[in-house]
PDB file of C-alpha atoms and ligand atoms in Angstrom:
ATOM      1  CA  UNK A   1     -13.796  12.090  -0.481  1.00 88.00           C
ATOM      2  CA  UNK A   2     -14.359  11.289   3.461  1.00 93.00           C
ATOM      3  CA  UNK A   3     -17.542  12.356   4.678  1.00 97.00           C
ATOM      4  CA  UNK A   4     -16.395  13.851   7.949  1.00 97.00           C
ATOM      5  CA  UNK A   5     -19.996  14.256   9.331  1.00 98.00           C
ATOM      6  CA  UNK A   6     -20.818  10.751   8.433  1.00 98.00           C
ATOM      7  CA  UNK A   7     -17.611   8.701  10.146  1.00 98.00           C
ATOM      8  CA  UNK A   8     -17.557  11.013  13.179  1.00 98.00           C
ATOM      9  CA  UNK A   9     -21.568   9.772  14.097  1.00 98.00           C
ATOM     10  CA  UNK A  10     -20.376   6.136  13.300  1.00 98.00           C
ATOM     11  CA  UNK A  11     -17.153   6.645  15.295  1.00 98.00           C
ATOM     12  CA  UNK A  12     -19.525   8.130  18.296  1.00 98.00           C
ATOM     13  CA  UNK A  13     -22.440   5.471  17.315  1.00 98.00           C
ATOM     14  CA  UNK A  14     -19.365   2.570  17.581  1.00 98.00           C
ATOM     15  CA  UNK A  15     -18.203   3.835  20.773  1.00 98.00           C
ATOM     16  CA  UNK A  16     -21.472   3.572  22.395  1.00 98.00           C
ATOM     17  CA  UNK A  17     -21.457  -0.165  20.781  1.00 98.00           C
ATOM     18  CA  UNK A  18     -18.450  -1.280  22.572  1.00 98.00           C
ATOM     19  CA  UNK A  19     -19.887   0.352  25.746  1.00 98.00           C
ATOM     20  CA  UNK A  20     -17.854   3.534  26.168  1.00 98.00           C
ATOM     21  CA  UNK A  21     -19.447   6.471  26.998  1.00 98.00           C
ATOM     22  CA  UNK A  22     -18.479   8.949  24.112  1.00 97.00           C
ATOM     23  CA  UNK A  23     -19.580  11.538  26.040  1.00 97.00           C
ATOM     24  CA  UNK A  24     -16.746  11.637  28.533  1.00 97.00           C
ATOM     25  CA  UNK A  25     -13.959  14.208  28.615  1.00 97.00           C
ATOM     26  CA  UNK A  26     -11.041  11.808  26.584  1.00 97.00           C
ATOM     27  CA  UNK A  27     -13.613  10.820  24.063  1.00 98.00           C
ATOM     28  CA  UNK A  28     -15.493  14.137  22.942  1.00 97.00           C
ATOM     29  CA  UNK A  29     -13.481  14.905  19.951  1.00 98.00           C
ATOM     30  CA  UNK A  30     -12.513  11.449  19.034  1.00 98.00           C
ATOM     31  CA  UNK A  31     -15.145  11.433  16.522  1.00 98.00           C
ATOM     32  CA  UNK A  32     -13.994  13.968  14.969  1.00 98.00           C
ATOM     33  CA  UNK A  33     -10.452  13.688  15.494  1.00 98.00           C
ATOM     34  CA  UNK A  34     -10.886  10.137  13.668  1.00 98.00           C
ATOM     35  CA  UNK A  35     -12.828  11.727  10.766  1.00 98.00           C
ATOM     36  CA  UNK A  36      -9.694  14.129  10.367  1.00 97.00           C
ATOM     37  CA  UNK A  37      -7.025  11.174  10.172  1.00 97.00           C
ATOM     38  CA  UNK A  38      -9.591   9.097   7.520  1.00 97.00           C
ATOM     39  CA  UNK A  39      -8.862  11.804   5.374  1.00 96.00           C
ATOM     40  CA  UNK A  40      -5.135  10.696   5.224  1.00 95.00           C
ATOM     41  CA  UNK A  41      -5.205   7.368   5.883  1.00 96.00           C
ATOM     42  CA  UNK A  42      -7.836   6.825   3.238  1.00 97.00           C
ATOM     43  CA  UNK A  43      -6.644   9.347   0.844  1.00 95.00           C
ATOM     44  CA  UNK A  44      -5.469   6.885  -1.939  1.00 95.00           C
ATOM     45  CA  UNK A  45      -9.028   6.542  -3.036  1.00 93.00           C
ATOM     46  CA  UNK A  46      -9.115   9.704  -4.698  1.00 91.00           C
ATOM     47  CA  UNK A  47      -5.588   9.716  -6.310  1.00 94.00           C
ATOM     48  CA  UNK A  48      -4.594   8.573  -9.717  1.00 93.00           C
ATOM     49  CA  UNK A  49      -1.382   6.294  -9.880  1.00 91.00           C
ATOM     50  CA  UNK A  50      -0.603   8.211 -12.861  1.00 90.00           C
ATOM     51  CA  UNK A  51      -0.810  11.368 -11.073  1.00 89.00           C
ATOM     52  CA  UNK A  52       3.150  10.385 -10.007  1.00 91.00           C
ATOM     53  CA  UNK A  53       3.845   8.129 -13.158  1.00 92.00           C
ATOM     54  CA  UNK A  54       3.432  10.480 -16.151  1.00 90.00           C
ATOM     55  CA  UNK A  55       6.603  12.143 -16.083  1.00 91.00           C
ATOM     56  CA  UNK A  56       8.974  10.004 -17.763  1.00 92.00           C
ATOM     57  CA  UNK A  57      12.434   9.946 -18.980  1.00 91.00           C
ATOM     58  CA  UNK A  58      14.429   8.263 -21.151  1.00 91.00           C
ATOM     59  CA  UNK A  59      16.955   5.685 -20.271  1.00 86.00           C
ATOM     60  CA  UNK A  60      18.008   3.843 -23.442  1.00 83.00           C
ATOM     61  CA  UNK A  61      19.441   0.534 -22.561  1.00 79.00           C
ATOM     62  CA  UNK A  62      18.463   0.524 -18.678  1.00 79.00           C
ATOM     63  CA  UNK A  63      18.169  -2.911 -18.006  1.00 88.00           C
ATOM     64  CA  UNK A  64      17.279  -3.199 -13.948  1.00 91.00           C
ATOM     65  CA  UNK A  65      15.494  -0.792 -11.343  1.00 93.00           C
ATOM     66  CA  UNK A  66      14.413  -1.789  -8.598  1.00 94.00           C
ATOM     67  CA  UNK A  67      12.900   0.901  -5.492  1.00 95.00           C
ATOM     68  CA  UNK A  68      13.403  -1.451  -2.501  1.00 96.00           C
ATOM     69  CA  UNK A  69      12.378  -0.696   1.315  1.00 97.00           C
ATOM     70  CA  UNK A  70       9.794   1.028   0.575  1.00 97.00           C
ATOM     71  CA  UNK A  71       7.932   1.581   4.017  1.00 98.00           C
ATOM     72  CA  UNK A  72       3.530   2.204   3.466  1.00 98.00           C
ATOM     73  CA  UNK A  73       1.303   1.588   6.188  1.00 98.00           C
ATOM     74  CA  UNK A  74      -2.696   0.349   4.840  1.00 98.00           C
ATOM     75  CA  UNK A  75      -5.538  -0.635   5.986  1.00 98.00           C
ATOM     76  CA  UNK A  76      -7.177  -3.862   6.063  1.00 97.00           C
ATOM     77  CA  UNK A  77     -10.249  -3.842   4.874  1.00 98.00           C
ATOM     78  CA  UNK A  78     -11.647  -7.216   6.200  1.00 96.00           C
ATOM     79  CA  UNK A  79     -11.262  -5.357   9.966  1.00 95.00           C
ATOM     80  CA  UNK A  80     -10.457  -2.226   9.396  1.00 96.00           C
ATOM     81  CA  UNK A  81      -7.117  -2.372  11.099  1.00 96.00           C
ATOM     82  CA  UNK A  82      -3.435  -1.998   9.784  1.00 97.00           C
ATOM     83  CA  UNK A  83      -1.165  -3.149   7.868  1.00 97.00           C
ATOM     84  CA  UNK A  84       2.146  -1.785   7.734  1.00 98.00           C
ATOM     85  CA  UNK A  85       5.329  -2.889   6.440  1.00 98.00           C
ATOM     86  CA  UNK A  86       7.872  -2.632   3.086  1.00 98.00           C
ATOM     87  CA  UNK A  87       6.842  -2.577  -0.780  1.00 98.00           C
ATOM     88  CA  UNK A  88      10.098  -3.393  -3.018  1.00 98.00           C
ATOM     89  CA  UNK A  89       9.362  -2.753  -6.901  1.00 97.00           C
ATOM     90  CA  UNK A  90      11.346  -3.693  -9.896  1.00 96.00           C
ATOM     91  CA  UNK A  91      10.658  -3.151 -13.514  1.00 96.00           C
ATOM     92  CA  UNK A  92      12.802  -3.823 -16.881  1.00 96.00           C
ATOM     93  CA  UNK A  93      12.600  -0.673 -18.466  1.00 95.00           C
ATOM     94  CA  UNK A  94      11.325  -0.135 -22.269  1.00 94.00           C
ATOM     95  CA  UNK A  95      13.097   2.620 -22.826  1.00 90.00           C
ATOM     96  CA  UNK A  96      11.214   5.187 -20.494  1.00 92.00           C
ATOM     97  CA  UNK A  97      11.942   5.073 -16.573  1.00 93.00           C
ATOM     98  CA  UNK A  98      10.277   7.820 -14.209  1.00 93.00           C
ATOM     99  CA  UNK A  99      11.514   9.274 -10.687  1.00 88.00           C
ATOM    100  CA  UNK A 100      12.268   6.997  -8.145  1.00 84.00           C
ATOM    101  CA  UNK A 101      10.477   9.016  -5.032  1.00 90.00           C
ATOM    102  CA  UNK A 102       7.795   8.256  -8.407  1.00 94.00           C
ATOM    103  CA  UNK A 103       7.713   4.770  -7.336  1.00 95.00           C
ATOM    104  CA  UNK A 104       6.927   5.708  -3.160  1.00 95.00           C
ATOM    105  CA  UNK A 105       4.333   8.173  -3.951  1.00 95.00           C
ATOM    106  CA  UNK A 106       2.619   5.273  -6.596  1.00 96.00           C
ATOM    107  CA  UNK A 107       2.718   2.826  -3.693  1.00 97.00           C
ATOM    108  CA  UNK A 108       0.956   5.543  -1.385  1.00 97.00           C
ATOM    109  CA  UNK A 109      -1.977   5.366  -3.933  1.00 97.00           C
ATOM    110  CA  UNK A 110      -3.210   2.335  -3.756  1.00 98.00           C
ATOM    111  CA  UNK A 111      -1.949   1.992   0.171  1.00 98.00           C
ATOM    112  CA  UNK A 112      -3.727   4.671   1.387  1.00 98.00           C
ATOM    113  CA  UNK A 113      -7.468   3.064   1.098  1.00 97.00           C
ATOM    114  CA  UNK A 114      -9.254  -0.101   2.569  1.00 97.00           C
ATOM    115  CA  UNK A 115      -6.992  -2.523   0.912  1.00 98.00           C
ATOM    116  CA  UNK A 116      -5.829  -6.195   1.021  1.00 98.00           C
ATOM    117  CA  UNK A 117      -2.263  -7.019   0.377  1.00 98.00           C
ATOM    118  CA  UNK A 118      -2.867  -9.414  -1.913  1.00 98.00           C
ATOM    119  CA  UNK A 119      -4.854  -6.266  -4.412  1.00 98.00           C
ATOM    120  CA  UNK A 120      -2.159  -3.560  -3.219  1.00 98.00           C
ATOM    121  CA  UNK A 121       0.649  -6.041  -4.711  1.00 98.00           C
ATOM    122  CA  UNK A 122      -1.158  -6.359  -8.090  1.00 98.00           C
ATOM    123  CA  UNK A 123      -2.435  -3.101  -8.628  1.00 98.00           C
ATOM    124  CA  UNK A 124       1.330  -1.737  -8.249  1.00 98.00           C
ATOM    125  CA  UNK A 125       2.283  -4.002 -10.752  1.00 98.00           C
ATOM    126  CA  UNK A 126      -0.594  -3.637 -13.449  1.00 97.00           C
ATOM    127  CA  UNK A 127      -0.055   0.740 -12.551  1.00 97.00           C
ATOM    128  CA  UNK A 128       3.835  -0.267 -13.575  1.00 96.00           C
ATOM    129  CA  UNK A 129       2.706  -2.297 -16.760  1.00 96.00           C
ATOM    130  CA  UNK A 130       0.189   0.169 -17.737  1.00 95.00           C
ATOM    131  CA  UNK A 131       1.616   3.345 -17.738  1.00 94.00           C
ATOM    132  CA  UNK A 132       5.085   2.296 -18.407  1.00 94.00           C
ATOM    133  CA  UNK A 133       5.127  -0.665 -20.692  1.00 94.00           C
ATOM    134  CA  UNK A 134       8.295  -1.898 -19.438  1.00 96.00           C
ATOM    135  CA  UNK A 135       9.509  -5.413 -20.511  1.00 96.00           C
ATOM    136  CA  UNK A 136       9.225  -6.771 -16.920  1.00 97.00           C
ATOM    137  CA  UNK A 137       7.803  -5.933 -13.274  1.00 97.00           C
ATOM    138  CA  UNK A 138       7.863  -7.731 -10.175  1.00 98.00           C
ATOM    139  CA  UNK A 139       6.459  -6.739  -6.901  1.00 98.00           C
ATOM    140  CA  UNK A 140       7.042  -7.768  -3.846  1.00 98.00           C
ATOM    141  CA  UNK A 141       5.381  -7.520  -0.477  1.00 98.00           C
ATOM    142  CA  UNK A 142       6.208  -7.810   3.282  1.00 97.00           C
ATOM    143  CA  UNK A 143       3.689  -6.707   6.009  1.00 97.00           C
ATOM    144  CA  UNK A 144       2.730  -7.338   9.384  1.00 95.00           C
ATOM    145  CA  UNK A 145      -1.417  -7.460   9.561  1.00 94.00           C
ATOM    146  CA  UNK A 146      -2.160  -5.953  12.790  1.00 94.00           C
ATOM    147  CA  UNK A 147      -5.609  -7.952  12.736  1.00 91.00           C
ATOM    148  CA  UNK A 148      -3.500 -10.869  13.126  1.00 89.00           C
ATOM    149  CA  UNK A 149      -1.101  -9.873  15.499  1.00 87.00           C
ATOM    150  CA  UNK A 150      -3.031  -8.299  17.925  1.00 87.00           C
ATOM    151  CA  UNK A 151      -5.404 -11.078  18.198  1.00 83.00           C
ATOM    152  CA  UNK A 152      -6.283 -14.416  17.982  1.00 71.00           C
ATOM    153  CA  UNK A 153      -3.084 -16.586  17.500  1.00 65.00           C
ATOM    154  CA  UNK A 154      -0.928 -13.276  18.211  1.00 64.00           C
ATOM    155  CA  UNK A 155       1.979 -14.171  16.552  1.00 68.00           C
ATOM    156  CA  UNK A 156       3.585 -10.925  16.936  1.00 72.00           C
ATOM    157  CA  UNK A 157       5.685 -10.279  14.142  1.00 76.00           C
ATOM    158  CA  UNK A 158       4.563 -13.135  11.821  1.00 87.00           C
ATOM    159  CA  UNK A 159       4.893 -11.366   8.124  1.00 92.00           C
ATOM    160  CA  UNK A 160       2.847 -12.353   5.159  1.00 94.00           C
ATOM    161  CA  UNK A 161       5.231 -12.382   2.209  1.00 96.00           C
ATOM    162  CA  UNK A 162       3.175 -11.529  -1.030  1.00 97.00           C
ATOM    163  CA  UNK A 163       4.422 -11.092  -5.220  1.00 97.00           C
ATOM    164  CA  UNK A 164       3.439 -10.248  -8.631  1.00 97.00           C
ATOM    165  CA  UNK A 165       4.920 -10.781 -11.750  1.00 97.00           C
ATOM    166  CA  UNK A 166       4.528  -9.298 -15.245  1.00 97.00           C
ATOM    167  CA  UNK A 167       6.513  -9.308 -18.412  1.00 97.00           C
ATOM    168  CA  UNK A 168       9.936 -10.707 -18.614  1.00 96.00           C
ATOM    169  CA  UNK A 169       9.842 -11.716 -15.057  1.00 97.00           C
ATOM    170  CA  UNK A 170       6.622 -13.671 -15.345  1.00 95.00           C
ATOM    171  CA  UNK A 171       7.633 -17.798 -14.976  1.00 91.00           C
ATOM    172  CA  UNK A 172      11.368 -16.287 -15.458  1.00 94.00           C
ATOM    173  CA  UNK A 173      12.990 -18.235 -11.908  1.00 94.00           C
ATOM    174  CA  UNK A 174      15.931 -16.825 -12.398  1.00 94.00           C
ATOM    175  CA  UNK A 175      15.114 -13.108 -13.109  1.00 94.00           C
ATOM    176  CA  UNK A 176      12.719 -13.531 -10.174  1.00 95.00           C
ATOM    177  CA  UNK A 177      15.415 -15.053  -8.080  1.00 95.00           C
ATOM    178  CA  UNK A 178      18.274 -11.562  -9.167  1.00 93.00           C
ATOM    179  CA  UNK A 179      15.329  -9.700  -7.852  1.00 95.00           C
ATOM    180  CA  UNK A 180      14.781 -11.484  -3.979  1.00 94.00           C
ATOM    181  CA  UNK A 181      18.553 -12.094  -3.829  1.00 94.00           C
ATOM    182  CA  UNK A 182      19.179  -7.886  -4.406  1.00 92.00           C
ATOM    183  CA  UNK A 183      17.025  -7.349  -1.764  1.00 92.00           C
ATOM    184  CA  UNK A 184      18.747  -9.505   0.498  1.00 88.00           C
TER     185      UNK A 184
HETATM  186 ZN1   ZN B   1      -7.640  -8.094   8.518  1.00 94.81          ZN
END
């Protein structure tokens, strides 16, 4: 749960460290108006991924599904800026598959919190593995880390390509490679 109270005096407290004045007209409700968005931007924290996975259906003899493009925005947590960009997800079913909006809302979870992509890849595949025991899951991860591109080398655009494997598709090249090339 965001503590409004508590990020609007650090948003004000910040401002005055970077040598605004948050007393001035633009600035009076930015503390607040901050505290507001942290409670959707960092609303992850208090969800459940199995909150979207636990209805399941059956799908006897599924052997592919993959969710691709799917667009989440995060936040870094090293600088507390964002990261934005496109989550595919593929699993081997066991049997049981569950809705495919499912799969965006999952995603959501573990976006929506101070996150690295590195954890946000994993943790989408272990939520996959866990509640769904399929045979296989692979993850993939493409993002642009605004830390990076708004500063420093500023290679606008640059996009840090991350994956996890489980299962079937775990050391499997060429299952790995049916999943990158039907993304293409
Ligand atoms: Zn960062």
């Amino acid at each position: 749960m965001v503590d409004r109270e508590k990020v609007a005096t650090a948003v004000h407290l910040f401002l005055e460290g970077i040598g605004e004045d948050p007393l001035r007209e633009g600035l009076l409700e930015t503390p607040m108006r901050v505290a507001r968005m942290c409670e959707e931007l960092y609303c992850g924290m208090d969800q459940d991924p199995l909150d979207h996975l636990s209805k399941q259906f059956t799908a006897e003899g599924s052997e592919l599904v993959i969710e691709k493009d799917i667009t989440f925005y995060s936040m870094c947590e090293h600088h507390l800026m964002p990261f934005f960009g496109k989550a595919h997800v593929a699993y081997i079913p066991s049997g049981k598959v569950v809705g495919l909006s499912k799969l965006a809302r999952m995603v959501d979870v573990f976006a929506r919190r101070a996150q690295i992509q590195e954890k946000l890849t994993i943790q989408i595949a272990d939520a996959l593995e866990e509640h769904l025991s399929p045979l296989g899951v692979m993850v993939m991860i493409e993002a642009e880390h605004t830390c990076m591109t708004m500063r420093g080398v500023k290679k606008t655009g640059s996009i840090t390509v991350s994956t996890a494997t489980r299962g079937q598709f775990k050391d499997n090249y060429d299952k790995q490679k049916m999943f990158l090339d039907l993304l293409k």
